[in-house]
PDB file of C-alpha atoms in Angstrom:
ATOM      1  CA  MET A   1     -36.236   6.344  14.734  1.00 45.00           C
ATOM      2  CA  PRO A   2     -34.111   5.429  17.896  1.00 59.00           C
ATOM      3  CA  ASP A   3     -32.656   2.433  15.487  1.00 71.00           C
ATOM      4  CA  ASN A   4     -31.324   4.526  13.346  1.00 79.00           C
ATOM      5  CA  ALA A   5     -29.838   7.238  15.602  1.00 83.00           C
ATOM      6  CA  ARG A   6     -28.001   3.974  17.035  1.00 87.00           C
ATOM      7  CA  LYS A   7     -27.270   3.313  13.364  1.00 87.00           C
ATOM      8  CA  ILE A   8     -25.895   7.438  12.721  1.00 87.00           C
ATOM      9  CA  THR A   9     -23.937   7.388  15.898  1.00 90.00           C
ATOM     10  CA  TYR A  10     -22.672   3.907  15.664  1.00 91.00           C
ATOM     11  CA  GLY A  11     -20.839   5.224  11.382  1.00 91.00           C
ATOM     12  CA  ALA A  12     -19.312   7.767  13.066  1.00 91.00           C
ATOM     13  CA  MET A  13     -17.921   6.403  15.932  1.00 93.00           C
ATOM     14  CA  MET A  14     -16.454   3.328  13.037  1.00 93.00           C
ATOM     15  CA  ILE A  15     -15.672   6.811  10.535  1.00 92.00           C
ATOM     16  CA  ALA A  16     -13.758   8.782  12.968  1.00 91.00           C
ATOM     17  CA  LEU A  17     -11.846   6.012  14.628  1.00 92.00           C
ATOM     18  CA  PHE A  18     -10.097   4.978  10.717  1.00 93.00           C
ATOM     19  CA  ALA A  19      -9.326   7.887  10.728  1.00 90.00           C
ATOM     20  CA  ILE A  20      -7.517   7.973  14.299  1.00 90.00           C
ATOM     21  CA  LEU A  21      -5.828   4.280  12.824  1.00 91.00           C
ATOM     22  CA  LEU A  22      -5.056   5.587   9.557  1.00 89.00           C
ATOM     23  CA  ALA A  23      -3.200   9.066  11.128  1.00 87.00           C
ATOM     24  CA  VAL A  24      -1.117   6.853  13.708  1.00 88.00           C
ATOM     25  CA  SER A  25      -0.252   4.318  11.399  1.00 88.00           C
ATOM     26  CA  LEU A  26       0.918   7.315   8.637  1.00 83.00           C
ATOM     27  CA  TYR A  27       2.091   9.480  11.429  1.00 83.00           C
ATOM     28  CA  VAL A  28       2.990   7.354  14.878  1.00 83.00           C
ATOM     29  CA  PRO A  29       6.307   5.818  13.830  1.00 82.00           C
ATOM     30  CA  PHE A  30       6.887   2.044  15.708  1.00 85.00           C
ATOM     31  CA  ILE A  31       2.626   2.489  17.085  1.00 88.00           C
ATOM     32  CA  GLY A  32       1.766   2.934  13.876  1.00 85.00           C
ATOM     33  CA  ASN A  33       3.255  -0.672  12.467  1.00 88.00           C
ATOM     34  CA  VAL A  34       0.860  -2.512  14.853  1.00 90.00           C
ATOM     35  CA  THR A  35      -1.720   0.196  14.257  1.00 91.00           C
ATOM     36  CA  MET A  36      -1.663   0.064  10.442  1.00 91.00           C
ATOM     37  CA  LEU A  37      -2.923  -4.093  10.489  1.00 92.00           C
ATOM     38  CA  PHE A  38      -6.737  -2.914  12.037  1.00 94.00           C
ATOM     39  CA  ILE A  39      -7.144   0.370  10.153  1.00 93.00           C
ATOM     40  CA  PRO A  40     -10.123  -2.310   8.445  1.00 94.00           C
ATOM     41  CA  LEU A  41     -11.334  -2.929  12.052  1.00 94.00           C
ATOM     42  CA  PRO A  42     -13.909  -0.093  11.940  1.00 94.00           C
ATOM     43  CA  ILE A  43     -15.808  -1.019   7.947  1.00 94.00           C
ATOM     44  CA  LEU A  44     -15.622  -4.394   9.282  1.00 94.00           C
ATOM     45  CA  LEU A  45     -17.328  -3.882  12.140  1.00 94.00           C
ATOM     46  CA  TYR A  46     -19.327  -1.634  11.144  1.00 94.00           C
ATOM     47  CA  ARG A  47     -20.580  -4.127   8.155  1.00 94.00           C
ATOM     48  CA  LEU A  48     -21.202  -6.651  10.288  1.00 92.00           C
ATOM     49  CA  THR A  49     -23.845  -4.790  12.375  1.00 91.00           C
ATOM     50  CA  TYR A  50     -25.625  -2.751   9.857  1.00 91.00           C
ATOM     51  CA  ASP A  51     -26.564  -3.796   6.011  1.00 89.00           C
ATOM     52  CA  ARG A  52     -24.884  -3.875   3.383  1.00 91.00           C
ATOM     53  CA  ALA A  53     -25.364   0.362   1.583  1.00 91.00           C
ATOM     54  CA  SER A  54     -24.925   1.890   4.906  1.00 91.00           C
ATOM     55  CA  SER A  55     -21.924   0.476   5.174  1.00 92.00           C
ATOM     56  CA  LEU A  56     -20.459   1.643   1.739  1.00 93.00           C
ATOM     57  CA  LEU A  57     -21.763   4.986   2.886  1.00 93.00           C
ATOM     58  CA  VAL A  58     -19.870   4.707   6.005  1.00 93.00           C
ATOM     59  CA  THR A  59     -16.640   3.398   3.640  1.00 93.00           C
ATOM     60  CA  PHE A  60     -16.754   6.493   1.087  1.00 93.00           C
ATOM     61  CA  ALA A  61     -16.545   8.594   3.892  1.00 92.00           C
ATOM     62  CA  GLY A  62     -13.712   7.124   5.765  1.00 90.00           C
ATOM     63  CA  VAL A  63     -12.239   7.506   2.678  1.00 89.00           C
ATOM     64  CA  LEU A  64     -12.742  11.335   2.643  1.00 89.00           C
ATOM     65  CA  LEU A  65     -12.212  11.528   6.269  1.00 87.00           C
ATOM     66  CA  SER A  66      -8.864  10.351   4.933  1.00 84.00           C
ATOM     67  CA  ILE A  67      -8.259  13.839   3.045  1.00 83.00           C
ATOM     68  CA  LEU A  68      -8.118  15.985   6.012  1.00 81.00           C
ATOM     69  CA  VAL A  69      -6.059  13.647   8.643  1.00 77.00           C
ATOM     70  CA  GLY A  70      -3.388  13.150   5.368  1.00 73.00           C
ATOM     71  CA  GLY A  71      -4.239  15.244   2.125  1.00 75.00           C
ATOM     72  CA  ILE A  72      -4.996  13.729  -0.990  1.00 78.00           C
ATOM     73  CA  PHE A  73      -1.593  10.861  -0.826  1.00 78.00           C
ATOM     74  CA  LEU A  74      -3.425   9.069   2.525  1.00 82.00           C
ATOM     75  CA  ILE A  75      -6.772   8.490  -0.243  1.00 85.00           C
ATOM     76  CA  PRO A  76      -5.385   5.317  -2.039  1.00 86.00           C
ATOM     77  CA  PHE A  77      -4.367   3.919   1.504  1.00 88.00           C
ATOM     78  CA  ALA A  78      -8.398   4.148   3.241  1.00 90.00           C
ATOM     79  CA  PHE A  79      -9.581   3.234   0.618  1.00 92.00           C
ATOM     80  CA  ILE A  80      -7.244   0.514   0.119  1.00 92.00           C
ATOM     81  CA  PHE A  81      -8.117   0.079   3.926  1.00 93.00           C
ATOM     82  CA  GLY A  82     -11.569   0.589   3.727  1.00 93.00           C
ATOM     83  CA  LEU A  83     -12.728  -2.180   0.566  1.00 94.00           C
ATOM     84  CA  LEU A  84     -10.825  -4.390   2.773  1.00 94.00           C
ATOM     85  CA  GLY A  85     -12.734  -4.009   5.674  1.00 94.00           C
ATOM     86  CA  PHE A  86     -16.595  -3.821   3.883  1.00 95.00           C
ATOM     87  CA  VAL A  87     -14.649  -6.875   1.646  1.00 95.00           C
ATOM     88  CA  ILE A  88     -14.332  -8.781   5.069  1.00 94.00           C
ATOM     89  CA  GLY A  89     -17.958  -7.827   6.978  1.00 93.00           C
ATOM     90  CA  GLU A  90     -19.298  -8.391   3.157  1.00 94.00           C
ATOM     91  CA  THR A  91     -17.804 -12.164   3.536  1.00 94.00           C
ATOM     92  CA  VAL A  92     -18.778 -12.528   6.664  1.00 93.00           C
ATOM     93  CA  LYS A  93     -22.087 -11.688   7.075  1.00 92.00           C
ATOM     94  CA  LEU A  94     -22.874 -14.390   3.246  1.00 91.00           C
ATOM     95  CA  GLY A  95     -21.714 -17.104   5.452  1.00 89.00           C
ATOM     96  CA  LYS A  96     -18.313 -17.565   3.673  1.00 90.00           C
ATOM     97  CA  SER A  97     -15.775 -20.068   5.122  1.00 88.00           C
ATOM     98  CA  LYS A  98     -12.764 -17.862   6.423  1.00 89.00           C
ATOM     99  CA  LEU A  99     -10.645 -19.917   3.632  1.00 87.00           C
ATOM    100  CA  TYR A 100     -12.985 -17.906   1.078  1.00 90.00           C
ATOM    101  CA  ILE A 101     -12.446 -14.304   3.170  1.00 93.00           C
ATOM    102  CA  PHE A 102      -8.839 -14.852   3.244  1.00 92.00           C
ATOM    103  CA  MET A 103      -9.339 -15.175  -0.199  1.00 91.00           C
ATOM    104  CA  ALA A 104     -11.429 -12.247  -1.446  1.00 92.00           C
ATOM    105  CA  SER A 105      -9.743 -10.104   0.506  1.00 93.00           C
ATOM    106  CA  ALA A 106      -6.290 -11.712  -0.796  1.00 93.00           C
ATOM    107  CA  LEU A 107      -7.162 -10.862  -4.170  1.00 92.00           C
ATOM    108  CA  THR A 108      -9.310  -7.417  -3.323  1.00 92.00           C
ATOM    109  CA  LEU A 109      -5.325  -6.499  -1.767  1.00 91.00           C
ATOM    110  CA  LEU A 110      -3.808  -7.020  -5.369  1.00 90.00           C
ATOM    111  CA  ILE A 111      -6.138  -5.436  -6.686  1.00 90.00           C
ATOM    112  CA  THR A 112      -6.326  -2.022  -5.361  1.00 90.00           C
ATOM    113  CA  THR A 113      -2.527  -2.812  -4.919  1.00 89.00           C
ATOM    114  CA  ILE A 114      -1.257  -3.111  -8.392  1.00 86.00           C
ATOM    115  CA  LEU A 115      -4.495  -0.224  -9.812  1.00 86.00           C
ATOM    116  CA  MET A 116      -1.655   2.193  -6.938  1.00 85.00           C
ATOM    117  CA  TYR A 117       1.408   0.717  -8.379  1.00 81.00           C
ATOM    118  CA  VAL A 118       0.482   1.570 -12.209  1.00 82.00           C
ATOM    119  CA  GLY A 119      -1.197   5.223 -10.548  1.00 80.00           C
ATOM    120  CA  ALA A 120       1.494   6.574  -9.421  1.00 77.00           C
ATOM    121  CA  ILE A 121       3.531   5.051 -12.382  1.00 78.00           C
ATOM    122  CA  TYR A 122       1.577   7.512 -13.941  1.00 80.00           C
ATOM    123  CA  LEU A 123       0.413   9.806 -12.644  1.00 76.00           C
ATOM    124  CA  PHE A 124       3.202  10.927 -10.803  1.00 72.00           C
ATOM    125  CA  LYS A 125       6.513   9.488 -12.825  1.00 75.00           C
ATOM    126  CA  PHE A 126       7.322   6.962  -9.746  1.00 72.00           C
ATOM    127  CA  ASN A 127       7.888   3.613  -9.915  1.00 73.00           C
ATOM    128  CA  PHE A 128       9.101   1.879  -6.496  1.00 73.00           C
ATOM    129  CA  VAL A 129      10.148  -1.099  -8.309  1.00 72.00           C
ATOM    130  CA  GLU A 130      12.361   0.491  -9.730  1.00 75.00           C
ATOM    131  CA  GLU A 131      13.392   3.435  -7.350  1.00 76.00           C
ATOM    132  CA  VAL A 132      14.538   0.017  -5.014  1.00 74.00           C
ATOM    133  CA  PHE A 133      16.178  -1.653  -7.319  1.00 74.00           C
ATOM    134  CA  ARG A 134      18.092   1.989  -7.694  1.00 78.00           C
ATOM    135  CA  ILE A 135      18.876   2.507  -4.361  1.00 79.00           C
ATOM    136  CA  LEU A 136      20.157  -1.711  -3.464  1.00 72.00           C
ATOM    137  CA  ARG A 137      22.984  -1.567  -7.104  1.00 74.00           C
ATOM    138  CA  ASP A 138      23.688   1.410  -5.357  1.00 76.00           C
ATOM    139  CA  MET A 139      24.568  -0.607  -2.096  1.00 75.00           C
ATOM    140  CA  GLN A 140      26.388  -3.013  -4.054  1.00 72.00           C
ATOM    141  CA  ASP A 141      28.108  -0.924  -5.558  1.00 72.00           C
ATOM    142  CA  GLN A 142      29.244   1.235  -1.801  1.00 76.00           C
ATOM    143  CA  MET A 143      29.891  -2.328  -0.208  1.00 72.00           C
ATOM    144  CA  THR A 144      32.272  -3.792  -3.853  1.00 70.00           C
ATOM    145  CA  GLU A 145      33.954  -0.993  -3.458  1.00 73.00           C
ATOM    146  CA  THR A 146      34.560  -1.662   0.555  1.00 72.00           C
ATOM    147  CA  MET A 147      35.931  -4.641  -0.639  1.00 67.00           C
ATOM    148  CA  ARG A 148      37.791  -3.808  -3.673  1.00 67.00           C
ATOM    149  CA  THR A 149      39.415  -1.324  -1.147  1.00 69.00           C
ATOM    150  CA  PHE A 150      40.644  -3.509   1.649  1.00 65.00           C
ATOM    151  CA  GLY A 151      41.479  -6.543  -0.912  1.00 61.00           C
ATOM    152  CA  GLY A 152      38.652  -9.353   0.034  1.00 59.00           C
ATOM    153  CA  LEU A 153      36.505  -9.716  -2.927  1.00 60.00           C
ATOM    154  CA  THR A 154      35.886 -12.688  -4.194  1.00 64.00           C
ATOM    155  CA  GLU A 155      37.406 -13.514  -8.321  1.00 66.00           C
ATOM    156  CA  ASN A 156      33.300 -14.351  -9.695  1.00 71.00           C
ATOM    157  CA  TYR A 157      31.924 -11.739  -6.674  1.00 66.00           C
ATOM    158  CA  GLU A 158      30.343  -9.646  -8.718  1.00 66.00           C
ATOM    159  CA  GLN A 159      29.266 -12.253 -11.543  1.00 72.00           C
ATOM    160  CA  LEU A 160      27.554 -13.658  -8.651  1.00 72.00           C
ATOM    161  CA  MET A 161      25.640 -10.741  -6.877  1.00 72.00           C
ATOM    162  CA  GLU A 162      24.655  -9.891 -10.810  1.00 71.00           C
ATOM    163  CA  SER A 163      23.098 -13.114 -10.859  1.00 74.00           C
ATOM    164  CA  THR A 164      21.716 -12.988  -7.781  1.00 73.00           C
ATOM    165  CA  PHE A 165      19.901  -9.166  -8.831  1.00 73.00           C
ATOM    166  CA  THR A 166      18.482 -10.119 -12.428  1.00 74.00           C
ATOM    167  CA  MET A 167      16.670 -13.408 -10.462  1.00 76.00           C
ATOM    168  CA  TYR A 168      15.649 -10.755  -7.824  1.00 75.00           C
ATOM    169  CA  GLU A 169      13.670  -8.573 -10.520  1.00 75.00           C
ATOM    170  CA  ASN A 170      12.538 -11.670 -12.030  1.00 77.00           C
ATOM    171  CA  THR A 171      11.033 -13.049 -10.006  1.00 81.00           C
ATOM    172  CA  ILE A 172       9.331 -10.549  -8.500  1.00 82.00           C
ATOM    173  CA  PRO A 173       5.497 -10.844  -9.362  1.00 83.00           C
ATOM    174  CA  SER A 174       5.477 -14.009  -7.733  1.00 86.00           C
ATOM    175  CA  ILE A 175       7.355 -12.270  -4.514  1.00 86.00           C
ATOM    176  CA  PHE A 176       5.158  -9.713  -4.279  1.00 87.00           C
ATOM    177  CA  ILE A 177       1.529 -11.945  -4.598  1.00 88.00           C
ATOM    178  CA  LEU A 178       3.911 -14.084  -1.751  1.00 90.00           C
ATOM    179  CA  GLY A 179       2.922 -11.014  -0.096  1.00 90.00           C
ATOM    180  CA  VAL A 180       0.091  -9.662  -0.642  1.00 90.00           C
ATOM    181  CA  PHE A 181      -0.726 -12.828   0.493  1.00 92.00           C
ATOM    182  CA  SER A 182       0.607 -13.179   2.867  1.00 93.00           C
ATOM    183  CA  ILE A 183      -0.128  -9.535   4.356  1.00 93.00           C
ATOM    184  CA  ALA A 184      -3.995  -9.839   3.435  1.00 93.00           C
ATOM    185  CA  PHE A 185      -3.969 -13.782   5.911  1.00 94.00           C
ATOM    186  CA  ILE A 186      -2.684 -10.911   8.908  1.00 94.00           C
ATOM    187  CA  LEU A 187      -5.286  -9.320   8.502  1.00 94.00           C
ATOM    188  CA  VAL A 188      -7.916 -11.068   7.622  1.00 94.00           C
ATOM    189  CA  THR A 189      -6.753 -13.541  11.024  1.00 93.00           C
ATOM    190  CA  LEU A 190      -6.059 -10.368  13.466  1.00 94.00           C
ATOM    191  CA  ASN A 191      -9.049  -8.585  12.058  1.00 94.00           C
ATOM    192  CA  LEU A 192     -11.684 -11.810  12.636  1.00 94.00           C
ATOM    193  CA  ALA A 193     -10.129 -12.503  16.759  1.00 93.00           C
ATOM    194  CA  VAL A 194     -10.828  -8.956  17.769  1.00 94.00           C
ATOM    195  CA  ALA A 195     -14.114  -9.212  15.986  1.00 93.00           C
ATOM    196  CA  ARG A 196     -15.036 -12.189  17.529  1.00 92.00           C
ATOM    197  CA  ARG A 197     -13.753 -10.719  20.652  1.00 92.00           C
ATOM    198  CA  LEU A 198     -16.460  -7.662  20.982  1.00 90.00           C
ATOM    199  CA  ARG A 199     -18.854 -10.807  19.999  1.00 88.00           C
ATOM    200  CA  HIS A 200     -19.450 -11.389  16.811  1.00 89.00           C
ATOM    201  CA  GLU A 201     -19.973 -15.085  15.005  1.00 89.00           C
ATOM    202  CA  VAL A 202     -17.498 -15.324  12.349  1.00 89.00           C
ATOM    203  CA  PRO A 203     -15.387 -18.693  10.920  1.00 88.00           C
ATOM    204  CA  THR A 204     -12.758 -20.473  11.165  1.00 85.00           C
ATOM    205  CA  PHE A 205      -9.801 -21.897   9.571  1.00 84.00           C
ATOM    206  CA  PRO A 206      -9.030 -25.430   9.887  1.00 86.00           C
ATOM    207  CA  PRO A 207      -6.258 -26.352  11.808  1.00 87.00           C
ATOM    208  CA  PHE A 208      -3.509 -26.481   8.972  1.00 87.00           C
ATOM    209  CA  ARG A 209      -2.305 -30.503   9.599  1.00 87.00           C
ATOM    210  CA  ASN A 210      -5.256 -30.539   7.346  1.00 86.00           C
ATOM    211  CA  MET A 211      -3.517 -28.887   5.006  1.00 86.00           C
ATOM    212  CA  LYS A 212      -3.480 -30.231   1.606  1.00 86.00           C
ATOM    213  CA  LEU A 213      -2.785 -29.203  -1.528  1.00 86.00           C
ATOM    214  CA  PRO A 214      -4.791 -31.304  -5.064  1.00 87.00           C
ATOM    215  CA  PHE A 215      -3.115 -32.854  -6.872  1.00 87.00           C
ATOM    216  CA  ALA A 216      -3.411 -31.299 -10.402  1.00 88.00           C
ATOM    217  CA  THR A 217      -0.432 -29.210  -8.106  1.00 89.00           C
ATOM    218  CA  ALA A 218       1.752 -31.591  -8.372  1.00 89.00           C
ATOM    219  CA  VAL A 219       1.008 -31.910 -12.381  1.00 90.00           C
ATOM    220  CA  VAL A 220       1.846 -28.849 -12.573  1.00 89.00           C
ATOM    221  CA  TYR A 221       5.333 -28.814 -10.954  1.00 89.00           C
ATOM    222  CA  GLY A 222       6.291 -31.495 -12.891  1.00 89.00           C
ATOM    223  CA  ILE A 223       5.473 -29.906 -16.515  1.00 89.00           C
ATOM    224  CA  LEU A 224       7.358 -27.316 -15.258  1.00 87.00           C
ATOM    225  CA  VAL A 225      10.408 -28.956 -14.328  1.00 86.00           C
ATOM    226  CA  LEU A 226      10.359 -30.932 -17.337  1.00 87.00           C
ATOM    227  CA  LEU A 227      10.292 -26.974 -19.046  1.00 83.00           C
ATOM    228  CA  THR A 228      13.498 -26.241 -18.066  1.00 81.00           C
ATOM    229  CA  LEU A 229      15.067 -29.287 -18.487  1.00 81.00           C
ATOM    230  CA  PHE A 230      14.437 -30.136 -22.145  1.00 79.00           C
ATOM    231  CA  VAL A 231      12.934 -26.779 -23.646  1.00 76.00           C
ATOM    232  CA  GLU A 232      15.796 -23.821 -24.132  1.00 76.00           C
ATOM    233  CA  MET A 233      14.664 -20.603 -22.669  1.00 75.00           C
ATOM    234  CA  GLU A 234      15.696 -17.439 -23.511  1.00 75.00           C
ATOM    235  CA  PRO A 235      16.293 -15.209 -19.387  1.00 71.00           C
ATOM    236  CA  GLY A 236      13.914 -12.285 -19.691  1.00 68.00           C
ATOM    237  CA  SER A 237      11.232 -13.500 -22.427  1.00 74.00           C
ATOM    238  CA  ASP A 238       7.541 -14.152 -21.793  1.00 71.00           C
ATOM    239  CA  PHE A 239       8.024 -18.457 -21.205  1.00 79.00           C
ATOM    240  CA  TYR A 240      11.007 -17.517 -18.776  1.00 79.00           C
ATOM    241  CA  LEU A 241       9.251 -15.069 -16.861  1.00 81.00           C
ATOM    242  CA  MET A 242       5.886 -16.652 -16.183  1.00 84.00           C
ATOM    243  CA  THR A 243       7.929 -20.430 -15.788  1.00 86.00           C
ATOM    244  CA  MET A 244      10.178 -18.861 -12.189  1.00 85.00           C
ATOM    245  CA  ASN A 245       7.271 -17.303 -11.320  1.00 86.00           C
ATOM    246  CA  ALA A 246       4.865 -19.869 -11.656  1.00 88.00           C
ATOM    247  CA  THR A 247       8.044 -22.273 -10.119  1.00 88.00           C
ATOM    248  CA  VAL A 248       8.125 -20.050  -7.318  1.00 89.00           C
ATOM    249  CA  ILE A 249       5.091 -19.799  -5.913  1.00 90.00           C
ATOM    250  CA  LEU A 250       5.010 -23.218  -6.331  1.00 91.00           C
ATOM    251  CA  ARG A 251       7.702 -24.272  -4.605  1.00 92.00           C
ATOM    252  CA  VAL A 252       6.136 -22.406  -1.191  1.00 92.00           C
ATOM    253  CA  LEU A 253       3.131 -23.741  -0.632  1.00 91.00           C
ATOM    254  CA  PHE A 254       4.752 -27.461  -1.242  1.00 93.00           C
ATOM    255  CA  LEU A 255       7.006 -26.073   2.091  1.00 93.00           C
ATOM    256  CA  LEU A 256       4.076 -25.471   4.036  1.00 92.00           C
ATOM    257  CA  GLN A 257       2.532 -28.165   2.534  1.00 92.00           C
ATOM    258  CA  GLY A 258       4.974 -30.845   3.917  1.00 92.00           C
ATOM    259  CA  ILE A 259       5.567 -28.555   7.406  1.00 93.00           C
ATOM    260  CA  SER A 260       1.402 -28.877   7.021  1.00 93.00           C
ATOM    261  CA  LEU A 261       1.797 -33.272   7.197  1.00 91.00           C
ATOM    262  CA  ILE A 262       5.075 -32.959   9.583  1.00 91.00           C
ATOM    263  CA  HIS A 263       2.343 -31.622  12.592  1.00 91.00           C
ATOM    264  CA  TYR A 264      -0.720 -33.666  10.851  1.00 91.00           C
ATOM    265  CA  TYR A 265       2.223 -36.675  12.096  1.00 88.00           C
ATOM    266  CA  MET A 266       3.069 -34.795  15.551  1.00 89.00           C
ATOM    267  CA  TYR A 267      -0.838 -34.001  16.443  1.00 89.00           C
ATOM    268  CA  THR A 268      -1.623 -38.287  15.466  1.00 87.00           C
ATOM    269  CA  MET A 269       1.222 -38.837  18.017  1.00 85.00           C
ATOM    270  CA  LYS A 270       0.084 -37.371  20.555  1.00 86.00           C
ATOM    271  CA  VAL A 271       3.601 -34.966  20.819  1.00 85.00           C
ATOM    272  CA  PRO A 272       4.170 -32.035  22.326  1.00 88.00           C
ATOM    273  CA  LYS A 273       2.992 -28.711  20.955  1.00 87.00           C
ATOM    274  CA  ALA A 274       6.862 -26.921  21.951  1.00 90.00           C
ATOM    275  CA  VAL A 275       8.169 -29.765  19.672  1.00 90.00           C
ATOM    276  CA  THR A 276       5.484 -29.679  17.202  1.00 90.00           C
ATOM    277  CA  GLY A 277       6.911 -26.161  17.475  1.00 90.00           C
ATOM    278  CA  LEU A 278      10.891 -27.148  17.146  1.00 93.00           C
ATOM    279  CA  LEU A 279      10.325 -29.606  14.329  1.00 90.00           C
ATOM    280  CA  THR A 280       8.388 -26.552  12.781  1.00 92.00           C
ATOM    281  CA  VAL A 281      11.243 -24.168  12.877  1.00 93.00           C
ATOM    282  CA  LEU A 282      13.907 -27.380  11.961  1.00 93.00           C
ATOM    283  CA  ALA A 283      11.493 -27.225   8.599  1.00 93.00           C
ATOM    284  CA  LEU A 284      12.635 -24.258   7.669  1.00 91.00           C
ATOM    285  CA  LEU A 285      16.326 -23.868   8.287  1.00 92.00           C
ATOM    286  CA  LEU A 286      15.785 -27.094   5.799  1.00 91.00           C
ATOM    287  CA  SER A 287      13.528 -25.759   3.482  1.00 90.00           C
ATOM    288  CA  PRO A 288      14.890 -28.195   0.062  1.00 91.00           C
ATOM    289  CA  MET A 289      13.830 -31.387   1.608  1.00 92.00           C
ATOM    290  CA  THR A 290      10.665 -30.295   3.544  1.00 93.00           C
ATOM    291  CA  THR A 291       9.454 -28.859  -0.142  1.00 93.00           C
ATOM    292  CA  PHE A 292      10.005 -31.819  -1.255  1.00 92.00           C
ATOM    293  CA  LEU A 293       8.164 -34.186   1.294  1.00 91.00           C
ATOM    294  CA  GLY A 294       5.450 -31.443   0.213  1.00 92.00           C
ATOM    295  CA  ILE A 295       5.603 -32.313  -2.768  1.00 92.00           C
ATOM    296  CA  VAL A 296       5.836 -36.541  -2.266  1.00 90.00           C
ATOM    297  CA  ASP A 297       2.491 -35.064   0.002  1.00 89.00           C
ATOM    298  CA  THR A 298       0.608 -33.413  -2.004  1.00 89.00           C
ATOM    299  CA  GLY A 299       1.291 -36.505  -4.703  1.00 85.00           C
ATOM    300  CA  VAL A 300       0.333 -39.812  -2.642  1.00 83.00           C
ATOM    301  CA  ASN A 301      -1.905 -40.190   0.167  1.00 75.00           C
ATOM    302  CA  ILE A 302       1.215 -40.160   2.676  1.00 79.00           C
ATOM    303  CA  ARG A 303      -1.357 -39.302   5.618  1.00 77.00           C
ATOM    304  CA  ALA A 304      -3.662 -42.134   5.151  1.00 75.00           C
ATOM    305  CA  TRP A 305      -0.340 -44.422   6.571  1.00 78.00           C
ATOM    306  CA  ILE A 306      -0.313 -42.641   9.001  1.00 76.00           C
ATOM    307  CA  GLY A 307      -3.792 -43.049  10.435  1.00 60.00           C
ATOM    308  CA  ARG A 308      -3.189 -46.628   9.529  1.00 62.00           C
ATOM    309  CA  ASP A 309      -0.217 -47.441  11.631  1.00 51.00           C
ATOM    310  CA  LYS A 310      -1.722 -45.130  14.343  1.00 53.00           C
ATOM    311  CA  THR A 311      -4.623 -47.699  14.342  1.00 49.00           C
ATOM    312  CA  LYS A 312      -2.526 -50.965  14.247  1.00 48.00           C
TER     313      LYS A 312
END
């Protein structure tokens, strides 16, 4: 009986904390941007302490309580963060690696966000992406008129801006996916770090310097490059969108792979971390070269050469 009382009390505390974090994130500027990153934490902590059924009940109760905090409008956000906290806690309890936890959390966030986006379109007739591009185009038109008034408009300015907008419109899926995975990485890292501070056993990521993309990614990228060179694709077609978005995602992965190789080399050479940090910034500034380095590192085992040179 005392255990059940403790479980209920702890659950009530976590539900209240979940609602408070939601309220602060919704109503308090600046501070809310920070607390938003820890909304999944109460559900995560409860799942790490108690069983699955009780955790699902606490998650459901937290979502319902969000109605009192911010009305029906807040339910989708409460559902996303509550489910995310449960998924992180569940995968930790199952003994999965941190990479597995990250992928499961990112897919959960991706699916729930897509559902919320589709729901907003069909229920409220509100398309967030179209609204953002409408605002950006209005700003671009105002800037064009201002530059035309002061005589600072270049000859091909309008054509350049139109091609830029077209590129962003075509790469919305890849930008969205990369953004969701980045947010999931931040959420998983921060919330597991807090859970570790509270003496829960949670996994850690392997060192970033050991990142190694499979060889197949280099092959797929090579095929995409050949397709863009030798196959004529109609802009806006499904095949064009698929090829362009896949290329964007792979380039980001190769950029990370190139930075990882730099970290590996600096670690092997026992270079101070400050120098590694400066080289990382330089690698981001020279992203095309770093991306190429990542492609080579994926296709060829450069790290074996580095290790061999070090042992000589």
